[in-house]
Amino acid sequence: LKQDPELRKIPLVAVTAYAMVGDREKLLTEGFNGYLSKPINPETFVAEMTPYLRPKQAVVMDHFAQEKRPDVTAAEGTILVVDNSPVNISLAHSMLDPFGYTIVEARSVDEAMQILAEQSPDLILSDLHMPLKDGFDLIEAVKADDELRKIPFVFISSTVWGDREREHGLSLGAARFIIRPIEPQDLVAEIESCRSKGKLLANVMPSGNDNR
């Protein structure tokens, strides 16, 4: 990029979650205009990017920052994130940690079920496509348990090949089927909506031993 007479004019910002001592100085020396470490804070990201933009772009970004968003600044709770991809786990942290959530990680369906046997999160956020057992296997196991079935279950995926998968996930009891990419505040708004509905359902849902 920096060798091209036209492209070299475009500001280049390095973003990484795996920074080593001295990496910032090395990257700036090699031509990067800026450096940002993860997790990204959605509340300050626009302000951090604005200095690299042209005036007209900065005005647009400022408008986006001031745009009315759901009030989710006080969100908290425990979310079980189930995904075999370390990158997606890291992304979940960068999107949700700034809002005060506690993230519990599981890299497989079996690991998720082991965690659920020991603790009850406020919500399960699961990828769909995983090796051996997938998200559908997980939600079926969760909904088959009288206690676990009360926990709101949300699918999040960037590899959905049609409406059939979404419809099947919702038919199995998922509260939402979210497609990446999604803005952090929008994701949190979806999570909080599911949690609110989950609390209402938990209050009226009969147990497995109730035959009425």
JSON list of C-alpha atoms in Angstrom, two decimals:
[
{"chain": "A", "resi": 1, "resn": "LEU", "atom": "CA", "xyz": [0.00, 0.00, 0.00]},
{"chain": "A", "resi": 2, "resn": "LYS", "atom": "CA", "xyz": [2.72, 2.48, 0.94]},
{"chain": "A", "resi": 3, "resn": "GLN", "atom": "CA", "xyz": [4.59, 1.80, -2.30]},
{"chain": "A", "resi": 4, "resn": "ASP", "atom": "CA", "xyz": [1.61, 2.93, -4.40]},
{"chain": "A", "resi": 5, "resn": "PRO", "atom": "CA", "xyz": [1.56, 6.72, -5.03]},
{"chain": "A", "resi": 6, "resn": "GLU", "atom": "CA", "xyz": [-2.24, 6.90, -4.64]},
{"chain": "A", "resi": 7, "resn": "LEU", "atom": "CA", "xyz": [-2.92, 4.27, -1.99]},
{"chain": "A", "resi": 8, "resn": "ARG", "atom": "CA", "xyz": [-0.13, 5.54, 0.28]},
{"chain": "A", "resi": 9, "resn": "LYS", "atom": "CA", "xyz": [-2.33, 8.58, 1.00]},
{"chain": "A", "resi": 10, "resn": "ILE", "atom": "CA", "xyz": [-4.89, 6.40, 2.77]},
{"chain": "A", "resi": 11, "resn": "PRO", "atom": "CA", "xyz": [-4.33, 6.25, 6.55]},
{"chain": "A", "resi": 12, "resn": "LEU", "atom": "CA", "xyz": [-3.48, 2.74, 7.72]},
{"chain": "A", "resi": 13, "resn": "VAL", "atom": "CA", "xyz": [-4.29, 1.71, 11.30]},
{"chain": "A", "resi": 14, "resn": "ALA", "atom": "CA", "xyz": [-3.10, -1.56, 12.82]},
{"chain": "A", "resi": 15, "resn": "VAL", "atom": "CA", "xyz": [-5.58, -3.42, 15.05]},
{"chain": "A", "resi": 16, "resn": "THR", "atom": "CA", "xyz": [-4.53, -6.48, 17.04]},
{"chain": "A", "resi": 17, "resn": "ALA", "atom": "CA", "xyz": [-5.36, -8.48, 20.14]},
{"chain": "A", "resi": 18, "resn": "TYR", "atom": "CA", "xyz": [-1.94, -10.13, 20.30]},
{"chain": "A", "resi": 19, "resn": "ALA", "atom": "CA", "xyz": [0.47, -7.25, 20.83]},
{"chain": "A", "resi": 20, "resn": "MET", "atom": "CA", "xyz": [4.03, -7.87, 21.98]},
{"chain": "A", "resi": 21, "resn": "VAL", "atom": "CA", "xyz": [6.32, -5.35, 23.64]},
{"chain": "A", "resi": 22, "resn": "GLY", "atom": "CA", "xyz": [7.71, -3.02, 20.99]},
{"chain": "A", "resi": 23, "resn": "ASP", "atom": "CA", "xyz": [5.10, -3.93, 18.35]},
{"chain": "A", "resi": 24, "resn": "ARG", "atom": "CA", "xyz": [3.56, -0.45, 18.35]},
{"chain": "A", "resi": 25, "resn": "GLU", "atom": "CA", "xyz": [6.86, 1.29, 17.65]},
{"chain": "A", "resi": 26, "resn": "LYS", "atom": "CA", "xyz": [7.77, -1.28, 14.99]},
{"chain": "A", "resi": 27, "resn": "LEU", "atom": "CA", "xyz": [4.45, -0.89, 13.16]},
{"chain": "A", "resi": 28, "resn": "LEU", "atom": "CA", "xyz": [4.63, 2.90, 13.18]},
{"chain": "A", "resi": 29, "resn": "THR", "atom": "CA", "xyz": [8.19, 2.75, 11.87]},
{"chain": "A", "resi": 30, "resn": "GLU", "atom": "CA", "xyz": [7.11, 0.45, 9.02]},
{"chain": "A", "resi": 31, "resn": "GLY", "atom": "CA", "xyz": [4.48, 2.93, 7.84]},
{"chain": "A", "resi": 32, "resn": "PHE", "atom": "CA", "xyz": [1.29, 2.46, 9.84]},
{"chain": "A", "resi": 33, "resn": "ASN", "atom": "CA", "xyz": [-0.34, 5.75, 10.77]},
{"chain": "A", "resi": 34, "resn": "GLY", "atom": "CA", "xyz": [-1.83, 4.46, 13.99]},
{"chain": "A", "resi": 35, "resn": "TYR", "atom": "CA", "xyz": [-2.19, 1.51, 16.31]},
{"chain": "A", "resi": 36, "resn": "LEU", "atom": "CA", "xyz": [-5.19, 0.18, 18.25]},
{"chain": "A", "resi": 37, "resn": "SER", "atom": "CA", "xyz": [-5.21, -2.79, 20.61]},
{"chain": "A", "resi": 38, "resn": "LYS", "atom": "CA", "xyz": [-8.19, -5.04, 21.28]},
{"chain": "A", "resi": 39, "resn": "PRO", "atom": "CA", "xyz": [-10.63, -5.32, 22.90]},
{"chain": "A", "resi": 40, "resn": "ILE", "atom": "CA", "xyz": [-12.11, -2.37, 21.05]},
{"chain": "A", "resi": 41, "resn": "ASN", "atom": "CA", "xyz": [-14.25, -0.06, 23.16]},
{"chain": "A", "resi": 42, "resn": "PRO", "atom": "CA", "xyz": [-17.36, 0.85, 21.12]},
{"chain": "A", "resi": 43, "resn": "GLU", "atom": "CA", "xyz": [-17.81, 4.02, 23.19]},
{"chain": "A", "resi": 44, "resn": "THR", "atom": "CA", "xyz": [-14.42, 5.47, 22.20]},
{"chain": "A", "resi": 45, "resn": "PHE", "atom": "CA", "xyz": [-13.74, 3.83, 18.82]},
{"chain": "A", "resi": 46, "resn": "VAL", "atom": "CA", "xyz": [-15.20, 6.64, 16.69]},
{"chain": "A", "resi": 47, "resn": "ALA", "atom": "CA", "xyz": [-13.17, 9.28, 18.53]},
{"chain": "A", "resi": 48, "resn": "GLU", "atom": "CA", "xyz": [-10.02, 7.18, 18.10]},
{"chain": "A", "resi": 49, "resn": "MET", "atom": "CA", "xyz": [-10.56, 6.88, 14.33]},
{"chain": "A", "resi": 50, "resn": "THR", "atom": "CA", "xyz": [-11.58, 10.49, 13.68]},
{"chain": "A", "resi": 51, "resn": "PRO", "atom": "CA", "xyz": [-8.00, 11.93, 13.59]},
{"chain": "A", "resi": 52, "resn": "TYR", "atom": "CA", "xyz": [-7.21, 9.70, 10.59]},
{"chain": "A", "resi": 53, "resn": "LEU", "atom": "CA", "xyz": [-10.19, 10.88, 8.52]},
{"chain": "A", "resi": 54, "resn": "ARG", "atom": "CA", "xyz": [-10.62, 13.75, 6.13]},
{"chain": "A", "resi": 55, "resn": "PRO", "atom": "CA", "xyz": [-12.89, 16.56, 7.49]},
{"chain": "A", "resi": 56, "resn": "LYS", "atom": "CA", "xyz": [-16.01, 15.45, 5.59]},
{"chain": "A", "resi": 57, "resn": "GLN", "atom": "CA", "xyz": [-15.52, 11.84, 6.70]},
{"chain": "A", "resi": 58, "resn": "ALA", "atom": "CA", "xyz": [-15.06, 12.97, 10.29]},
{"chain": "A", "resi": 59, "resn": "VAL", "atom": "CA", "xyz": [-18.41, 14.78, 10.18]},
{"chain": "A", "resi": 60, "resn": "VAL", "atom": "CA", "xyz": [-20.13, 11.59, 9.03]},
{"chain": "A", "resi": 61, "resn": "MET", "atom": "CA", "xyz": [-18.42, 9.55, 11.75]},
{"chain": "A", "resi": 62, "resn": "ASP", "atom": "CA", "xyz": [-19.40, 12.15, 14.37]},
{"chain": "A", "resi": 63, "resn": "HIS", "atom": "CA", "xyz": [-23.02, 11.93, 13.21]},
{"chain": "A", "resi": 64, "resn": "PHE", "atom": "CA", "xyz": [-22.86, 8.13, 13.56]},
{"chain": "A", "resi": 65, "resn": "ALA", "atom": "CA", "xyz": [-21.43, 8.46, 17.07]},
{"chain": "A", "resi": 66, "resn": "GLN", "atom": "CA", "xyz": [-24.23, 10.80, 18.09]},
{"chain": "A", "resi": 67, "resn": "GLU", "atom": "CA", "xyz": [-26.93, 8.66, 16.50]},
{"chain": "A", "resi": 68, "resn": "LYS", "atom": "CA", "xyz": [-29.53, 7.50, 19.02]},
{"chain": "A", "resi": 69, "resn": "ARG", "atom": "CA", "xyz": [-28.79, 3.95, 20.07]},
{"chain": "A", "resi": 70, "resn": "PRO", "atom": "CA", "xyz": [-30.43, 1.63, 22.58]},
{"chain": "A", "resi": 71, "resn": "ASP", "atom": "CA", "xyz": [-29.43, 2.50, 26.14]},
{"chain": "A", "resi": 72, "resn": "VAL", "atom": "CA", "xyz": [-27.30, -0.54, 26.94]},
{"chain": "A", "resi": 73, "resn": "THR", "atom": "CA", "xyz": [-24.43, 1.11, 28.79]},
{"chain": "A", "resi": 74, "resn": "ALA", "atom": "CA", "xyz": [-25.44, -0.56, 32.05]},
{"chain": "A", "resi": 75, "resn": "ALA", "atom": "CA", "xyz": [-25.72, -4.09, 30.65]},
{"chain": "A", "resi": 76, "resn": "GLU", "atom": "CA", "xyz": [-24.27, -6.87, 32.78]},
{"chain": "A", "resi": 77, "resn": "GLY", "atom": "CA", "xyz": [-24.57, -10.60, 33.28]},
{"chain": "A", "resi": 78, "resn": "THR", "atom": "CA", "xyz": [-22.88, -13.84, 32.28]},
{"chain": "A", "resi": 79, "resn": "ILE", "atom": "CA", "xyz": [-22.91, -15.05, 28.69]},
{"chain": "A", "resi": 80, "resn": "LEU", "atom": "CA", "xyz": [-21.74, -18.49, 27.59]},
{"chain": "A", "resi": 81, "resn": "VAL", "atom": "CA", "xyz": [-20.10, -18.04, 24.18]},
{"chain": "A", "resi": 82, "resn": "VAL", "atom": "CA", "xyz": [-19.80, -21.30, 22.26]},
{"chain": "A", "resi": 83, "resn": "ASP", "atom": "CA", "xyz": [-17.54, -21.23, 19.21]},
{"chain": "A", "resi": 84, "resn": "ASN", "atom": "CA", "xyz": [-14.64, -23.36, 17.96]},
{"chain": "A", "resi": 85, "resn": "SER", "atom": "CA", "xyz": [-12.95, -20.31, 16.40]},
{"chain": "A", "resi": 86, "resn": "PRO", "atom": "CA", "xyz": [-10.52, -18.38, 18.66]},
{"chain": "A", "resi": 87, "resn": "VAL", "atom": "CA", "xyz": [-11.01, -15.36, 16.41]},
{"chain": "A", "resi": 88, "resn": "ASN", "atom": "CA", "xyz": [-14.77, -15.36, 17.00]},
{"chain": "A", "resi": 89, "resn": "ILE", "atom": "CA", "xyz": [-14.24, -15.82, 20.74]},
{"chain": "A", "resi": 90, "resn": "SER", "atom": "CA", "xyz": [-11.90, -12.82, 20.73]},
{"chain": "A", "resi": 91, "resn": "LEU", "atom": "CA", "xyz": [-14.46, -10.82, 18.73]},
{"chain": "A", "resi": 92, "resn": "ALA", "atom": "CA", "xyz": [-17.16, -11.64, 21.26]},
{"chain": "A", "resi": 93, "resn": "HIS", "atom": "CA", "xyz": [-14.92, -10.35, 24.05]},
{"chain": "A", "resi": 94, "resn": "SER", "atom": "CA", "xyz": [-14.14, -7.13, 22.16]},
{"chain": "A", "resi": 95, "resn": "MET", "atom": "CA", "xyz": [-17.84, -6.48, 21.54]},
{"chain": "A", "resi": 96, "resn": "LEU", "atom": "CA", "xyz": [-19.27, -7.47, 24.92]},
{"chain": "A", "resi": 97, "resn": "ASP", "atom": "CA", "xyz": [-16.58, -6.91, 27.56]},
{"chain": "A", "resi": 98, "resn": "PRO", "atom": "CA", "xyz": [-16.86, -3.09, 27.38]},
{"chain": "A", "resi": 99, "resn": "PHE", "atom": "CA", "xyz": [-20.53, -3.34, 28.34]},
{"chain": "A", "resi": 100, "resn": "GLY", "atom": "CA", "xyz": [-19.80, -5.19, 31.57]},
{"chain": "A", "resi": 101, "resn": "TYR", "atom": "CA", "xyz": [-20.65, -8.76, 30.59]},
{"chain": "A", "resi": 102, "resn": "THR", "atom": "CA", "xyz": [-18.76, -11.74, 32.00]},
{"chain": "A", "resi": 103, "resn": "ILE", "atom": "CA", "xyz": [-17.88, -14.07, 29.12]},
{"chain": "A", "resi": 104, "resn": "VAL", "atom": "CA", "xyz": [-17.55, -17.81, 29.69]},
{"chain": "A", "resi": 105, "resn": "GLU", "atom": "CA", "xyz": [-15.89, -19.60, 26.76]},
{"chain": "A", "resi": 106, "resn": "ALA", "atom": "CA", "xyz": [-16.63, -23.03, 25.32]},
{"chain": "A", "resi": 107, "resn": "ARG", "atom": "CA", "xyz": [-14.88, -24.33, 22.19]},
{"chain": "A", "resi": 108, "resn": "SER", "atom": "CA", "xyz": [-17.26, -27.26, 21.56]},
{"chain": "A", "resi": 109, "resn": "VAL", "atom": "CA", "xyz": [-20.75, -28.54, 22.34]},
{"chain": "A", "resi": 110, "resn": "ASP", "atom": "CA", "xyz": [-19.43, -31.07, 24.85]},
{"chain": "A", "resi": 111, "resn": "GLU", "atom": "CA", "xyz": [-17.42, -28.39, 26.66]},
{"chain": "A", "resi": 112, "resn": "ALA", "atom": "CA", "xyz": [-20.50, -26.16, 26.73]},
{"chain": "A", "resi": 113, "resn": "MET", "atom": "CA", "xyz": [-22.61, -28.89, 28.31]},
{"chain": "A", "resi": 114, "resn": "GLN", "atom": "CA", "xyz": [-19.94, -29.51, 30.93]},
{"chain": "A", "resi": 115, "resn": "ILE", "atom": "CA", "xyz": [-19.99, -25.82, 31.84]},
{"chain": "A", "resi": 116, "resn": "LEU", "atom": "CA", "xyz": [-23.80, -25.77, 31.94]},
{"chain": "A", "resi": 117, "resn": "ALA", "atom": "CA", "xyz": [-23.75, -28.70, 34.35]},
{"chain": "A", "resi": 118, "resn": "GLU", "atom": "CA", "xyz": [-21.85, -26.50, 36.82]},
{"chain": "A", "resi": 119, "resn": "GLN", "atom": "CA", "xyz": [-23.26, -23.02, 36.25]},
{"chain": "A", "resi": 120, "resn": "SER", "atom": "CA", "xyz": [-26.24, -21.25, 34.73]},
{"chain": "A", "resi": 121, "resn": "PRO", "atom": "CA", "xyz": [-25.40, -18.27, 32.51]},
{"chain": "A", "resi": 122, "resn": "ASP", "atom": "CA", "xyz": [-27.87, -15.52, 31.72]},
{"chain": "A", "resi": 123, "resn": "LEU", "atom": "CA", "xyz": [-27.71, -16.30, 27.99]},
{"chain": "A", "resi": 124, "resn": "ILE", "atom": "CA", "xyz": [-26.10, -18.74, 25.56]},
{"chain": "A", "resi": 125, "resn": "LEU", "atom": "CA", "xyz": [-24.55, -17.23, 22.42]},
{"chain": "A", "resi": 126, "resn": "SER", "atom": "CA", "xyz": [-23.61, -20.04, 20.04]},
{"chain": "A", "resi": 127, "resn": "ASP", "atom": "CA", "xyz": [-22.08, -20.37, 16.61]},
{"chain": "A", "resi": 128, "resn": "LEU", "atom": "CA", "xyz": [-23.88, -22.71, 14.26]},
{"chain": "A", "resi": 129, "resn": "HIS", "atom": "CA", "xyz": [-21.21, -24.53, 12.26]},
{"chain": "A", "resi": 130, "resn": "MET", "atom": "CA", "xyz": [-18.79, -26.43, 14.49]},
{"chain": "A", "resi": 131, "resn": "PRO", "atom": "CA", "xyz": [-17.02, -29.76, 13.91]},
{"chain": "A", "resi": 132, "resn": "LEU", "atom": "CA", "xyz": [-18.39, -33.06, 15.28]},
{"chain": "A", "resi": 133, "resn": "LYS", "atom": "CA", "xyz": [-21.42, -31.49, 16.98]},
{"chain": "A", "resi": 134, "resn": "ASP", "atom": "CA", "xyz": [-22.94, -28.23, 15.77]},
{"chain": "A", "resi": 135, "resn": "GLY", "atom": "CA", "xyz": [-25.15, -25.52, 17.21]},
{"chain": "A", "resi": 136, "resn": "PHE", "atom": "CA", "xyz": [-28.30, -27.49, 16.44]},
{"chain": "A", "resi": 137, "resn": "ASP", "atom": "CA", "xyz": [-27.00, -30.37, 18.57]},
{"chain": "A", "resi": 138, "resn": "LEU", "atom": "CA", "xyz": [-26.32, -27.91, 21.39]},
{"chain": "A", "resi": 139, "resn": "ILE", "atom": "CA", "xyz": [-29.73, -26.27, 21.40]},
{"chain": "A", "resi": 140, "resn": "GLU", "atom": "CA", "xyz": [-31.47, -29.66, 21.28]},
{"chain": "A", "resi": 141, "resn": "ALA", "atom": "CA", "xyz": [-29.50, -30.77, 24.36]},
{"chain": "A", "resi": 142, "resn": "VAL", "atom": "CA", "xyz": [-30.21, -27.49, 26.16]},
{"chain": "A", "resi": 143, "resn": "LYS", "atom": "CA", "xyz": [-33.94, -27.49, 25.42]},
{"chain": "A", "resi": 144, "resn": "ALA", "atom": "CA", "xyz": [-34.22, -31.14, 26.52]},
{"chain": "A", "resi": 145, "resn": "ASP", "atom": "CA", "xyz": [-33.13, -30.17, 30.05]},
{"chain": "A", "resi": 146, "resn": "ASP", "atom": "CA", "xyz": [-35.85, -28.78, 32.33]},
{"chain": "A", "resi": 147, "resn": "GLU", "atom": "CA", "xyz": [-33.54, -26.19, 33.89]},
{"chain": "A", "resi": 148, "resn": "LEU", "atom": "CA", "xyz": [-31.33, -25.27, 30.97]},
{"chain": "A", "resi": 149, "resn": "ARG", "atom": "CA", "xyz": [-34.25, -24.75, 28.60]},
{"chain": "A", "resi": 150, "resn": "LYS", "atom": "CA", "xyz": [-35.12, -21.56, 30.51]},
{"chain": "A", "resi": 151, "resn": "ILE", "atom": "CA", "xyz": [-31.83, -19.93, 29.46]},
{"chain": "A", "resi": 152, "resn": "PRO", "atom": "CA", "xyz": [-32.25, -17.70, 26.38]},
{"chain": "A", "resi": 153, "resn": "PHE", "atom": "CA", "xyz": [-30.40, -19.24, 23.42]},
{"chain": "A", "resi": 154, "resn": "VAL", "atom": "CA", "xyz": [-29.09, -17.08, 20.57]},
{"chain": "A", "resi": 155, "resn": "PHE", "atom": "CA", "xyz": [-27.41, -18.25, 17.37]},
{"chain": "A", "resi": 156, "resn": "ILE", "atom": "CA", "xyz": [-24.78, -16.02, 15.78]},
{"chain": "A", "resi": 157, "resn": "SER", "atom": "CA", "xyz": [-23.16, -17.01, 12.51]},
{"chain": "A", "resi": 158, "resn": "SER", "atom": "CA", "xyz": [-21.39, -15.58, 9.48]},
{"chain": "A", "resi": 159, "resn": "THR", "atom": "CA", "xyz": [-21.87, -18.71, 7.35]},
{"chain": "A", "resi": 160, "resn": "VAL", "atom": "CA", "xyz": [-25.59, -19.28, 6.84]},
{"chain": "A", "resi": 161, "resn": "TRP", "atom": "CA", "xyz": [-26.48, -20.75, 3.46]},
{"chain": "A", "resi": 162, "resn": "GLY", "atom": "CA", "xyz": [-30.19, -19.95, 3.41]},
{"chain": "A", "resi": 163, "resn": "ASP", "atom": "CA", "xyz": [-33.36, -19.26, 5.36]},
{"chain": "A", "resi": 164, "resn": "ARG", "atom": "CA", "xyz": [-33.79, -22.96, 6.09]},
{"chain": "A", "resi": 165, "resn": "GLU", "atom": "CA", "xyz": [-31.03, -22.95, 8.74]},
{"chain": "A", "resi": 166, "resn": "ARG", "atom": "CA", "xyz": [-32.43, -19.82, 10.39]},
{"chain": "A", "resi": 167, "resn": "GLU", "atom": "CA", "xyz": [-35.97, -21.21, 10.41]},
{"chain": "A", "resi": 168, "resn": "HIS", "atom": "CA", "xyz": [-34.77, -24.55, 11.78]},
{"chain": "A", "resi": 169, "resn": "GLY", "atom": "CA", "xyz": [-32.82, -22.84, 14.57]},
{"chain": "A", "resi": 170, "resn": "LEU", "atom": "CA", "xyz": [-35.82, -20.77, 15.60]},
{"chain": "A", "resi": 171, "resn": "SER", "atom": "CA", "xyz": [-38.08, -23.84, 15.47]},
{"chain": "A", "resi": 172, "resn": "LEU", "atom": "CA", "xyz": [-35.76, -25.57, 17.94]},
{"chain": "A", "resi": 173, "resn": "GLY", "atom": "CA", "xyz": [-36.29, -22.74, 20.42]},
{"chain": "A", "resi": 174, "resn": "ALA", "atom": "CA", "xyz": [-33.65, -20.13, 19.64]},
{"chain": "A", "resi": 175, "resn": "ALA", "atom": "CA", "xyz": [-34.68, -16.65, 20.70]},
{"chain": "A", "resi": 176, "resn": "ARG", "atom": "CA", "xyz": [-32.70, -15.02, 17.89]},
{"chain": "A", "resi": 177, "resn": "PHE", "atom": "CA", "xyz": [-30.65, -15.98, 14.83]},
{"chain": "A", "resi": 178, "resn": "ILE", "atom": "CA", "xyz": [-28.10, -13.21, 14.27]},
{"chain": "A", "resi": 179, "resn": "ILE", "atom": "CA", "xyz": [-25.95, -12.85, 11.17]},
{"chain": "A", "resi": 180, "resn": "ARG", "atom": "CA", "xyz": [-22.48, -11.32, 11.42]},
{"chain": "A", "resi": 181, "resn": "PRO", "atom": "CA", "xyz": [-21.36, -8.61, 11.05]},
{"chain": "A", "resi": 182, "resn": "ILE", "atom": "CA", "xyz": [-23.39, -6.72, 13.64]},
{"chain": "A", "resi": 183, "resn": "GLU", "atom": "CA", "xyz": [-22.65, -3.51, 15.55]},
{"chain": "A", "resi": 184, "resn": "PRO", "atom": "CA", "xyz": [-21.74, -4.09, 19.23]},
{"chain": "A", "resi": 185, "resn": "GLN", "atom": "CA", "xyz": [-24.58, -1.97, 20.58]},
{"chain": "A", "resi": 186, "resn": "ASP", "atom": "CA", "xyz": [-27.07, -3.70, 18.29]},
{"chain": "A", "resi": 187, "resn": "LEU", "atom": "CA", "xyz": [-25.84, -7.08, 19.52]},
{"chain": "A", "resi": 188, "resn": "VAL", "atom": "CA", "xyz": [-26.19, -5.99, 23.14]},
{"chain": "A", "resi": 189, "resn": "ALA", "atom": "CA", "xyz": [-29.70, -4.66, 22.44]},
{"chain": "A", "resi": 190, "resn": "GLU", "atom": "CA", "xyz": [-30.65, -8.07, 21.00]},
{"chain": "A", "resi": 191, "resn": "ILE", "atom": "CA", "xyz": [-29.14, -9.85, 24.00]},
{"chain": "A", "resi": 192, "resn": "GLU", "atom": "CA", "xyz": [-30.96, -7.68, 26.51]},
{"chain": "A", "resi": 193, "resn": "SER", "atom": "CA", "xyz": [-34.24, -8.12, 24.65]},
{"chain": "A", "resi": 194, "resn": "CYS", "atom": "CA", "xyz": [-33.84, -11.91, 24.76]},
{"chain": "A", "resi": 195, "resn": "ARG", "atom": "CA", "xyz": [-32.93, -11.82, 28.45]},
{"chain": "A", "resi": 196, "resn": "SER", "atom": "CA", "xyz": [-36.01, -9.74, 29.29]},
{"chain": "A", "resi": 197, "resn": "LYS", "atom": "CA", "xyz": [-38.30, -12.13, 27.42]},
{"chain": "A", "resi": 198, "resn": "GLY", "atom": "CA", "xyz": [-36.48, -15.09, 28.96]},
{"chain": "A", "resi": 199, "resn": "LYS", "atom": "CA", "xyz": [-37.21, -13.83, 32.47]},
{"chain": "A", "resi": 200, "resn": "LEU", "atom": "CA", "xyz": [-40.91, -13.51, 31.65]},
{"chain": "A", "resi": 201, "resn": "LEU", "atom": "CA", "xyz": [-41.04, -17.02, 30.20]},
{"chain": "A", "resi": 202, "resn": "ALA", "atom": "CA", "xyz": [-39.17, -18.48, 33.16]},
{"chain": "A", "resi": 203, "resn": "ASN", "atom": "CA", "xyz": [-41.86, -17.15, 35.48]},
{"chain": "A", "resi": 204, "resn": "VAL", "atom": "CA", "xyz": [-44.67, -18.91, 33.62]},
{"chain": "A", "resi": 205, "resn": "MET", "atom": "CA", "xyz": [-42.89, -21.97, 32.19]},
{"chain": "A", "resi": 206, "resn": "PRO", "atom": "CA", "xyz": [-44.00, -25.23, 33.88]},
{"chain": "A", "resi": 207, "resn": "SER", "atom": "CA", "xyz": [-41.35, -27.71, 34.94]},
{"chain": "A", "resi": 208, "resn": "GLY", "atom": "CA", "xyz": [-40.94, -31.08, 33.25]},
{"chain": "A", "resi": 209, "resn": "ASN", "atom": "CA", "xyz": [-42.82, -32.76, 36.13]},
{"chain": "A", "resi": 210, "resn": "ASP", "atom": "CA", "xyz": [-45.88, -30.56, 35.74]},
{"chain": "A", "resi": 211, "resn": "ASN", "atom": "CA", "xyz": [-48.51, -32.56, 33.85]},
{"chain": "A", "resi": 212, "resn": "ARG", "atom": "CA", "xyz": [-51.19, -29.90, 33.85]}
]
